[in-house]
Short mmCIF file of C-alpha atoms and ligand atoms in Angstrom, two decimals:
data_model
loop_
_atom_site.label_atom_id
_atom_site.label_comp_id
_atom_site.label_asym_id
_atom_site.label_seq_id
_atom_site.Cartn_x
_atom_site.Cartn_y
_atom_site.Cartn_z
CA MET A 30 6.26 13.29 -11.15
CA ALA A 31 2.52 13.93 -10.89
CA ALA A 32 1.38 15.63 -8.28
CA MET A 33 -0.36 14.47 -4.93
CA GLY A 34 -3.39 13.32 -4.90
CA ALA A 35 -2.54 10.96 -7.60
CA GLY A 36 -1.95 7.39 -7.20
CA ILE A 37 1.05 6.18 -5.59
CA ILE A 38 2.12 4.35 -8.77
CA ASP A 39 1.47 7.52 -11.50
CA ARG A 40 3.39 9.47 -9.19
CA TYR A 41 6.66 7.60 -8.30
CA ALA A 42 6.07 4.98 -11.19
CA ALA A 43 10.43 5.51 -11.57
CA TYR A 44 10.97 4.00 -8.15
CA LEU A 45 8.94 1.14 -8.63
CA PRO A 46 8.66 -2.50 -10.27
CA VAL A 47 6.31 -1.20 -12.97
CA THR A 48 6.69 -0.08 -16.68
CA ALA A 49 3.96 0.86 -19.11
CA ALA A 50 2.50 -1.74 -19.57
CA THR A 51 1.33 -1.97 -15.96
CA PRO A 52 -2.18 -0.73 -15.26
CA ARG A 53 -2.57 2.08 -12.86
CA VAL A 54 -4.28 0.78 -10.35
CA THR A 55 -5.59 3.28 -7.80
CA LEU A 56 -8.41 4.55 -5.25
CA GLY A 57 -6.33 7.70 -4.47
CA GLU A 58 -4.20 5.73 -1.92
CA GLY A 59 -0.96 7.80 -0.16
CA SER A 60 -0.38 12.04 0.13
CA THR A 61 -1.97 11.44 3.07
CA PRO A 62 -1.21 14.34 5.99
CA LEU A 63 2.07 14.61 8.05
CA ILE A 64 0.91 16.25 10.97
CA ARG A 65 2.56 18.16 13.44
CA SER A 66 1.61 17.47 17.04
CA SER A 67 -0.08 20.15 18.61
CA ARG A 68 -0.15 19.06 22.09
CA ILE A 69 2.09 15.64 22.96
CA GLY A 70 4.88 16.28 21.75
CA PRO A 71 5.57 19.97 23.73
CA SER A 72 4.35 17.93 26.95
CA LEU A 73 7.39 15.43 26.63
CA GLY A 74 9.06 18.35 25.81
CA ILE A 75 10.07 16.93 21.87
CA GLU A 76 9.86 20.60 19.55
CA GLN A 77 9.18 18.26 16.41
CA LEU A 78 6.88 15.62 16.33
CA TYR A 79 4.68 15.01 13.77
CA PHE A 80 2.39 11.85 12.84
CA LYS A 81 1.46 10.83 9.41
CA TYR A 82 -2.19 9.79 9.22
CA GLU A 83 -2.28 6.29 7.37
CA GLY A 84 -5.69 6.19 8.54
CA LEU A 85 -6.64 8.69 5.87
CA ASN A 86 -6.14 5.99 2.93
CA PRO A 87 -9.19 4.66 0.97
CA SER A 88 -9.76 1.86 3.08
CA GLY A 89 -8.74 3.20 6.30
CA SER A 90 -4.95 2.09 6.44
CA PHE A 91 -1.07 1.63 4.88
CA LYS A 92 -2.50 -1.24 3.48
CA ASP A 93 -3.66 0.41 0.41
CA ARG A 94 -0.45 1.84 -1.01
CA GLY A 95 1.03 -1.99 -1.03
CA MET A 96 -2.73 -3.64 -2.81
CA ALA A 97 -2.80 -0.96 -5.47
CA VAL A 98 0.64 -2.02 -6.73
CA ALA A 99 0.34 -5.62 -5.64
CA THR A 100 -3.07 -5.21 -7.19
CA ALA A 101 -1.72 -3.53 -10.58
CA LYS A 102 1.32 -6.56 -10.59
CA ALA A 103 -1.70 -9.34 -10.10
CA LEU A 104 -3.59 -7.60 -13.23
CA GLU A 105 -0.71 -7.87 -15.54
CA ALA A 106 0.14 -11.41 -14.49
CA LYS A 107 -3.50 -12.37 -15.25
CA ALA A 108 -4.56 -13.31 -11.62
CA ARG A 109 -8.52 -13.46 -11.25
CA THR A 110 -8.64 -13.87 -7.69
CA LEU A 111 -6.71 -11.90 -4.59
CA LEU A 112 -5.81 -14.15 -1.47
CA CYS A 113 -4.74 -13.15 1.98
CA ALA A 114 -4.64 -13.82 5.51
CA SER A 115 -5.20 -10.86 7.58
CA THR A 116 -5.79 -9.82 11.24
CA GLY A 117 -8.30 -7.01 9.58
CA ASN A 118 -6.92 -4.28 7.63
CA THR A 119 -4.90 -6.14 4.92
CA SER A 120 -8.00 -7.85 3.86
CA ALA A 121 -10.65 -4.71 3.43
CA SER A 122 -7.86 -3.68 1.60
CA ALA A 123 -7.20 -6.46 -0.56
CA ALA A 124 -11.29 -6.35 -0.94
CA ALA A 125 -11.41 -3.00 -1.66
CA TYR A 126 -8.90 -3.59 -4.79
CA ALA A 127 -10.49 -6.50 -5.91
CA ALA A 128 -13.62 -4.69 -6.31
CA ARG A 129 -12.16 -1.55 -8.05
CA CYS A 130 -10.94 -3.69 -10.60
CA GLY A 131 -13.24 -6.79 -11.07
CA LEU A 132 -11.22 -9.53 -9.29
CA ARG A 133 -12.30 -12.16 -6.34
CA ALA A 134 -10.90 -11.11 -3.44
CA VAL A 135 -10.65 -14.49 -0.77
CA VAL A 136 -9.51 -13.39 2.83
CA VAL A 137 -8.55 -15.57 5.64
CA VAL A 138 -9.22 -14.24 9.05
CA PRO A 139 -8.86 -15.81 12.70
CA ALA A 140 -11.69 -16.05 14.37
CA GLY A 141 -12.36 -13.79 16.86
CA GLY A 142 -9.51 -11.67 15.32
CA VAL A 143 -10.46 -8.85 13.14
CA ALA A 144 -11.77 -5.54 14.82
CA ALA A 145 -16.08 -5.15 13.67
CA GLY A 146 -15.07 -2.13 11.00
CA LYS A 147 -12.42 -4.43 9.04
CA LEU A 148 -14.83 -7.27 8.88
CA ALA A 149 -17.30 -4.68 7.75
CA GLN A 150 -14.93 -3.50 5.41
CA ALA A 151 -14.26 -7.00 3.62
CA LEU A 152 -17.95 -8.54 3.32
CA ALA A 153 -19.21 -4.87 2.21
CA TYR A 154 -16.24 -5.06 -0.41
CA GLY A 155 -18.01 -8.77 -1.09
CA ALA A 156 -14.73 -10.26 -0.55
CA SER A 157 -15.29 -13.90 -0.23
CA ILE A 158 -14.63 -14.67 3.34
CA LEU A 159 -12.72 -17.86 5.59
CA VAL A 160 -13.13 -17.46 9.23
CA VAL A 161 -10.71 -20.12 10.47
CA ASN A 162 -10.70 -21.09 13.89
CA GLY A 163 -6.80 -20.85 14.74
CA SER A 164 -4.53 -17.84 14.76
CA PHE A 165 -3.01 -14.85 11.69
CA ASP A 166 -0.25 -17.30 11.34
CA VAL A 167 -1.99 -20.26 11.14
CA ALA A 168 -3.93 -18.11 8.73
CA LEU A 169 -0.70 -17.29 6.42
CA ARG A 170 0.62 -20.75 6.79
CA LEU A 171 -2.64 -22.05 5.38
CA VAL A 172 -2.67 -18.95 2.65
CA ARG A 173 0.84 -19.58 2.26
CA GLN A 174 0.32 -22.67 0.30
CA LEU A 175 -1.36 -21.65 -2.27
CA ALA A 176 0.48 -19.19 -3.74
CA GLY A 177 1.89 -20.49 -6.73
CA GLU A 178 -1.56 -21.47 -7.66
CA PRO A 179 -2.67 -20.13 -10.97
CA GLY A 180 -4.94 -17.74 -11.52
CA VAL A 181 -4.48 -16.75 -7.49
CA ALA A 182 -2.31 -13.68 -6.07
CA LEU A 183 -0.96 -13.58 -3.05
CA VAL A 184 -1.56 -10.22 -1.21
CA ASN A 185 -0.24 -10.54 2.12
CA SER A 186 3.56 -8.53 2.51
CA VAL A 187 5.13 -11.73 1.66
CA ASN A 188 4.66 -10.60 -1.82
CA PRO A 189 7.40 -8.26 -3.19
CA PHE A 190 5.16 -5.70 -4.49
CA ARG A 191 3.07 -4.73 -1.64
CA ILE A 192 6.33 -3.52 0.48
CA GLU A 193 7.31 -2.15 -2.87
CA GLY A 194 4.27 0.36 -2.28
CA GLN A 195 4.23 0.62 0.83
CA LYS A 196 7.82 2.25 0.78
CA THR A 197 6.27 5.23 -0.81
CA ALA A 198 5.53 6.65 2.29
CA ALA A 199 8.85 7.37 3.18
CA PHE A 200 9.21 9.50 0.12
CA GLU A 201 6.20 11.52 1.63
CA ILE A 202 7.55 11.94 4.94
CA VAL A 203 10.72 13.30 2.85
CA GLU A 204 9.22 15.81 0.37
CA GLN A 205 6.72 16.27 3.59
CA LEU A 206 9.29 17.07 5.80
CA GLY A 207 11.46 18.23 3.55
CA ASP A 208 14.32 16.09 4.97
CA ALA A 209 14.43 13.03 6.79
CA PRO A 210 13.28 12.57 10.33
CA ALA A 211 16.18 12.02 12.90
CA ARG A 212 13.67 8.72 14.41
CA LEU A 213 10.41 7.12 13.23
CA PHE A 214 8.51 4.86 15.50
CA ILE A 215 6.26 2.67 13.83
CA PRO A 216 4.33 -0.68 15.13
CA VAL A 217 5.45 -4.08 14.23
CA GLY A 218 3.20 -7.22 13.12
CA ASN A 219 4.16 -8.86 10.21
CA GLY A 220 7.37 -6.75 9.74
CA GLY A 221 6.21 -5.54 6.55
CA ASN A 222 5.86 -1.95 7.10
CA ILE A 223 9.07 -1.04 9.32
CA THR A 224 10.60 -2.72 6.11
CA ALA A 225 9.11 -1.02 3.87
CA TYR A 226 9.86 2.28 4.97
CA TRP A 227 13.52 1.21 5.98
CA ARG A 228 13.75 0.38 2.14
CA GLY A 229 12.43 3.89 1.06
CA PHE A 230 14.57 5.79 3.23
CA THR A 231 17.78 3.64 2.10
CA GLU A 232 16.55 4.50 -1.11
CA LEU A 233 16.70 7.96 -1.18
CA GLN A 234 20.14 8.19 0.36
CA ARG A 235 21.22 6.00 -2.15
CA ARG A 236 19.61 9.07 -4.46
CA ASP A 237 20.21 11.98 -3.18
CA GLY A 238 22.73 11.02 -0.04
CA ARG A 239 20.13 12.11 2.29
CA SER A 240 20.63 10.25 6.19
CA ARG A 241 18.13 7.70 7.07
CA PRO A 242 16.25 8.07 10.62
CA VAL A 243 16.89 5.69 13.28
CA MET A 244 14.04 3.31 13.49
CA TYR A 245 12.37 2.03 16.77
CA GLY A 246 9.34 -0.57 16.22
CA ALA A 247 6.85 -1.29 18.69
CA GLN A 248 5.23 -4.53 19.51
CA ALA A 249 2.76 -5.66 22.33
CA GLU A 250 3.90 -6.66 25.20
CA GLY A 251 2.13 -10.14 24.86
CA ALA A 252 2.76 -10.85 21.27
CA ALA A 253 6.58 -9.63 20.71
CA PRO A 254 8.34 -12.82 19.39
CA LEU A 255 10.76 -9.79 17.42
CA VAL A 256 11.95 -8.38 21.26
CA ARG A 257 12.17 -12.10 22.85
CA GLY A 258 14.06 -13.39 19.91
CA LYS A 259 11.59 -16.59 19.49
CA PRO A 260 7.95 -17.21 17.45
CA VAL A 261 5.60 -16.95 20.36
CA PRO A 262 3.06 -18.91 20.16
CA ARG A 263 -0.03 -17.57 21.24
CA PRO A 264 0.29 -13.97 20.90
CA ARG A 265 -2.15 -11.69 23.07
CA THR A 266 -2.05 -8.41 23.15
CA ILE A 267 -5.49 -5.50 22.41
CA ALA A 268 -3.76 -4.56 19.56
CA SER A 269 -5.75 -7.15 17.39
CA ALA A 270 -3.74 -5.61 14.36
CA ILE A 271 -0.26 -7.03 15.29
CA ARG A 272 -1.79 -9.94 17.09
CA ILE A 273 1.05 -12.01 15.62
CA GLY A 274 3.31 -14.75 17.08
CA ASN A 275 5.58 -15.08 14.00
CA PRO A 276 5.80 -12.33 11.53
CA ALA A 277 6.51 -13.65 7.87
CA SER A 278 9.40 -10.38 7.58
CA TRP A 279 11.44 -11.19 10.68
CA ASN A 280 14.90 -11.13 9.02
CA SER A 281 13.83 -8.14 7.05
CA ALA A 282 12.59 -6.02 10.27
CA ILE A 283 15.46 -7.03 12.21
CA ALA A 284 18.16 -5.71 9.79
CA ALA A 285 16.27 -2.38 9.10
CA LYS A 286 16.34 -1.99 13.40
CA ASP A 287 20.12 -3.10 13.57
CA GLU A 288 21.29 -1.53 10.40
CA SER A 289 19.65 2.19 11.74
CA GLY A 290 21.25 1.56 15.07
CA GLY A 291 17.66 1.66 16.62
CA THR A 292 15.07 -0.31 18.50
CA ILE A 293 11.92 -2.77 18.29
CA ALA A 294 11.38 -2.90 22.09
CA THR A 295 7.97 -3.74 23.78
CA VAL A 296 4.72 -1.53 25.23
CA THR A 297 1.74 -3.25 27.69
CA ASP A 298 -1.49 -3.02 26.05
CA ALA A 299 -2.33 -0.23 29.47
CA GLU A 300 0.37 1.44 27.82
CA ILE A 301 -1.30 1.46 24.05
CA MET A 302 -4.76 2.20 25.34
CA ALA A 303 -2.99 5.24 27.39
CA ALA A 304 -2.00 6.34 24.15
CA HIS A 305 -4.90 5.85 22.25
CA ARG A 306 -6.66 8.20 24.49
CA ARG A 307 -3.86 10.64 24.30
CA LEU A 308 -4.16 11.14 20.34
CA SER A 309 -7.92 11.47 20.77
CA ARG A 310 -8.17 13.45 23.74
CA GLU A 311 -4.78 16.04 22.73
CA GLU A 312 -4.45 15.90 19.18
CA GLY A 313 -7.94 15.29 17.48
CA LEU A 314 -6.27 12.17 15.84
CA LEU A 315 -8.68 8.93 15.78
CA VAL A 316 -6.56 5.66 15.71
CA GLU A 317 -6.81 1.72 16.22
CA PRO A 318 -4.84 0.63 19.58
CA ALA A 319 -2.19 -1.18 16.68
CA SER A 320 -1.45 2.29 15.71
CA ALA A 321 -0.95 3.81 18.71
CA ALA A 322 1.99 1.39 20.03
CA GLY A 323 4.42 3.35 18.00
CA VAL A 324 3.25 6.31 20.47
CA ALA A 325 3.39 5.11 23.11
CA LEU A 326 6.90 3.55 22.89
CA LEU A 327 7.38 7.00 22.08
CA ILE A 328 6.01 8.58 25.83
CA LYS A 329 7.72 5.77 27.31
CA MET A 330 11.41 6.63 26.19
CA ALA A 331 10.89 10.47 26.36
CA SER A 332 9.55 9.79 29.84
CA ALA A 333 12.66 8.31 30.43
CA GLY A 334 14.95 10.48 29.49
CA ARG A 335 16.12 8.49 26.31
CA LEU A 336 15.18 10.96 23.89
CA SER A 337 17.31 13.86 24.56
CA ASP A 338 19.65 14.38 21.63
CA GLY A 339 16.61 16.21 19.30
CA GLY A 340 15.18 16.15 15.76
CA SER A 341 12.53 15.87 14.17
CA ILE A 342 10.66 12.33 15.21
CA VAL A 343 7.54 11.34 12.79
CA CYS A 344 5.27 8.14 14.15
CA VAL A 345 3.26 6.87 11.50
CA LEU A 346 -0.12 6.30 12.86
CA THR A 347 -1.16 2.79 10.53
CA GLY A 348 -4.80 2.56 10.93
CA HIS A 349 -7.73 4.35 11.33
CA GLY A 350 -9.62 4.29 14.56
CA LEU A 351 -13.25 3.72 13.29
CA LYS A 352 -12.24 0.97 12.43
CA ASP A 353 -11.96 -0.59 16.01
CA PRO A 354 -15.45 0.69 17.51
CA GLN A 355 -15.55 -0.99 20.80
CA ALA A 356 -11.77 -0.08 21.34
CA LEU A 357 -13.04 3.35 21.35
CA THR A 358 -16.77 3.69 23.96
CA ARG A 359 -13.64 0.85 26.00
CA GLY A 360 -15.14 1.81 29.55
CA LEU A 361 -16.86 4.85 28.58
CA ARG A 362 -20.99 5.12 28.76
CA LEU A 363 -22.58 6.04 25.36
CA PRO A 364 -25.17 9.20 27.03
CA ARG A 365 -28.75 8.44 27.85
CA PRO A 366 -31.99 10.54 25.77
CA VAL A 367 -33.05 13.39 28.08
CA ARG A 368 -36.01 16.02 27.71
CA PRO A 369 -34.49 19.12 24.91
CA THR A 370 -34.93 21.57 27.04
CA LEU A 371 -33.08 25.01 28.00
CA SER A 372 -31.75 23.74 31.74
CA THR A 373 -30.53 20.48 30.85
CA LEU A 374 -28.23 22.39 27.51
CA MET A 375 -27.69 24.96 30.79
CA ARG A 376 -25.99 22.03 33.06
CA ALA A 377 -24.13 20.58 30.15
CA ILE A 378 -22.41 23.78 29.29
CA GLY A 379 -21.57 23.31 33.15
N1 F0G B 469 -0.32 -1.33 12.29
C1 F0G B 469 -1.83 -1.38 11.90
C2 F0G B 469 -3.08 -0.85 12.02
C3 F0G B 469 -1.87 -2.90 11.08
O1 F0G B 469 -3.53 -3.54 10.24
C4 F0G B 469 -0.42 -3.49 11.29
C5 F0G B 469 -0.93 -5.25 10.25
C6 F0G B 469 0.58 -3.42 11.15
C7 F0G B 469 0.02 -1.78 12.44
C8 F0G B 469 1.85 -3.81 11.37
O2 F0G B 469 2.61 -4.35 10.16
O3 F0G B 469 2.28 -5.98 10.05
O4 F0G B 469 3.57 -4.37 8.33
O5 F0G B 469 4.30 -4.87 10.94
N2 F0G B 469 -1.94 -5.88 9.94
C9 F0G B 469 -1.70 -6.51 9.28
C10 F0G B 469 -3.71 -7.13 8.42
C11 F0G B 469 -1.12 -8.22 9.54
O6 F0G B 469 -3.48 -8.69 7.79
O7 F0G B 469 -4.01 -6.39 8.33
P1 F0G B 469 3.18 -5.27 9.28
#
């Protein structure tokens, strides 16, 4: 197996649907750190709490793992265009990998539904951007109609190669911890990533007889179709990445929850933003709001005494904080310039 630092196709080729003929597409995705909690865990009485910091992938989110494999398979199939609907991160990732390989990226995004940094990324990487008046769910329904078009590869997580690439995060966690965690907390939008982690842990169980974690999926209260048991026509949440009312990977997300004996539960926007703030102020970890949803659920459950029996816990931090600068400065005021004198500095030090 190739070393940490190589791309995920090179590192995990034996466990991915690739052959020697599949191009080794990579931007150096994967190999993200598993960081032990320094303050949140201890404050909750959780000894072994870790964060898988997926925001450190090349385009700033976990999507890059799946996009590396999906792009490689698209090249293998002689596609010229990567197509996706997105709440932002998939579009940034598709645009980056398309640029890397000389492909076109066409990304369809909901008007007013994408954080500024993600739109800026897609633009900078040179994608064609179609902003539609409608939700993510409408955009996804639209692009799925072109899935079979010659020369076009649909790279949403309905593309099986996306899930295959993303399962490598579970492999890395087991390598880094030396074992599977007892519990895994993860935000859930379209349901692809919880599906991918569960597949990764399940494959390791078959391969080496490892245990699998109990899976805890977090949905935003105003966008929680998997918790309600029915689609949400007008999903609402501050966490725009998971503002999704009708997840494409519905059944496999529910299966991950059920087979692991876990749960998919809601957190409010206030709980998400409180967790977001604690991650930056108590851990030094900058994430986008959606990425804090899993941590919000952990804090909620631990505070209610519902996580008593120990074992290691991993929270997946799915996207980088700089993607959504507005969320970072909400309710804060930027300091006004002052005269550069020693006395103003002394006052600042306090
Ligand atoms: N966290 C972030 C930062 C995301 O961007 C997403 C999904 C999720 C969590 C949820 O993952 O959909 O696999 O359940 N973003 C997609 C996108 C929908 O278009 O970027 P999921």
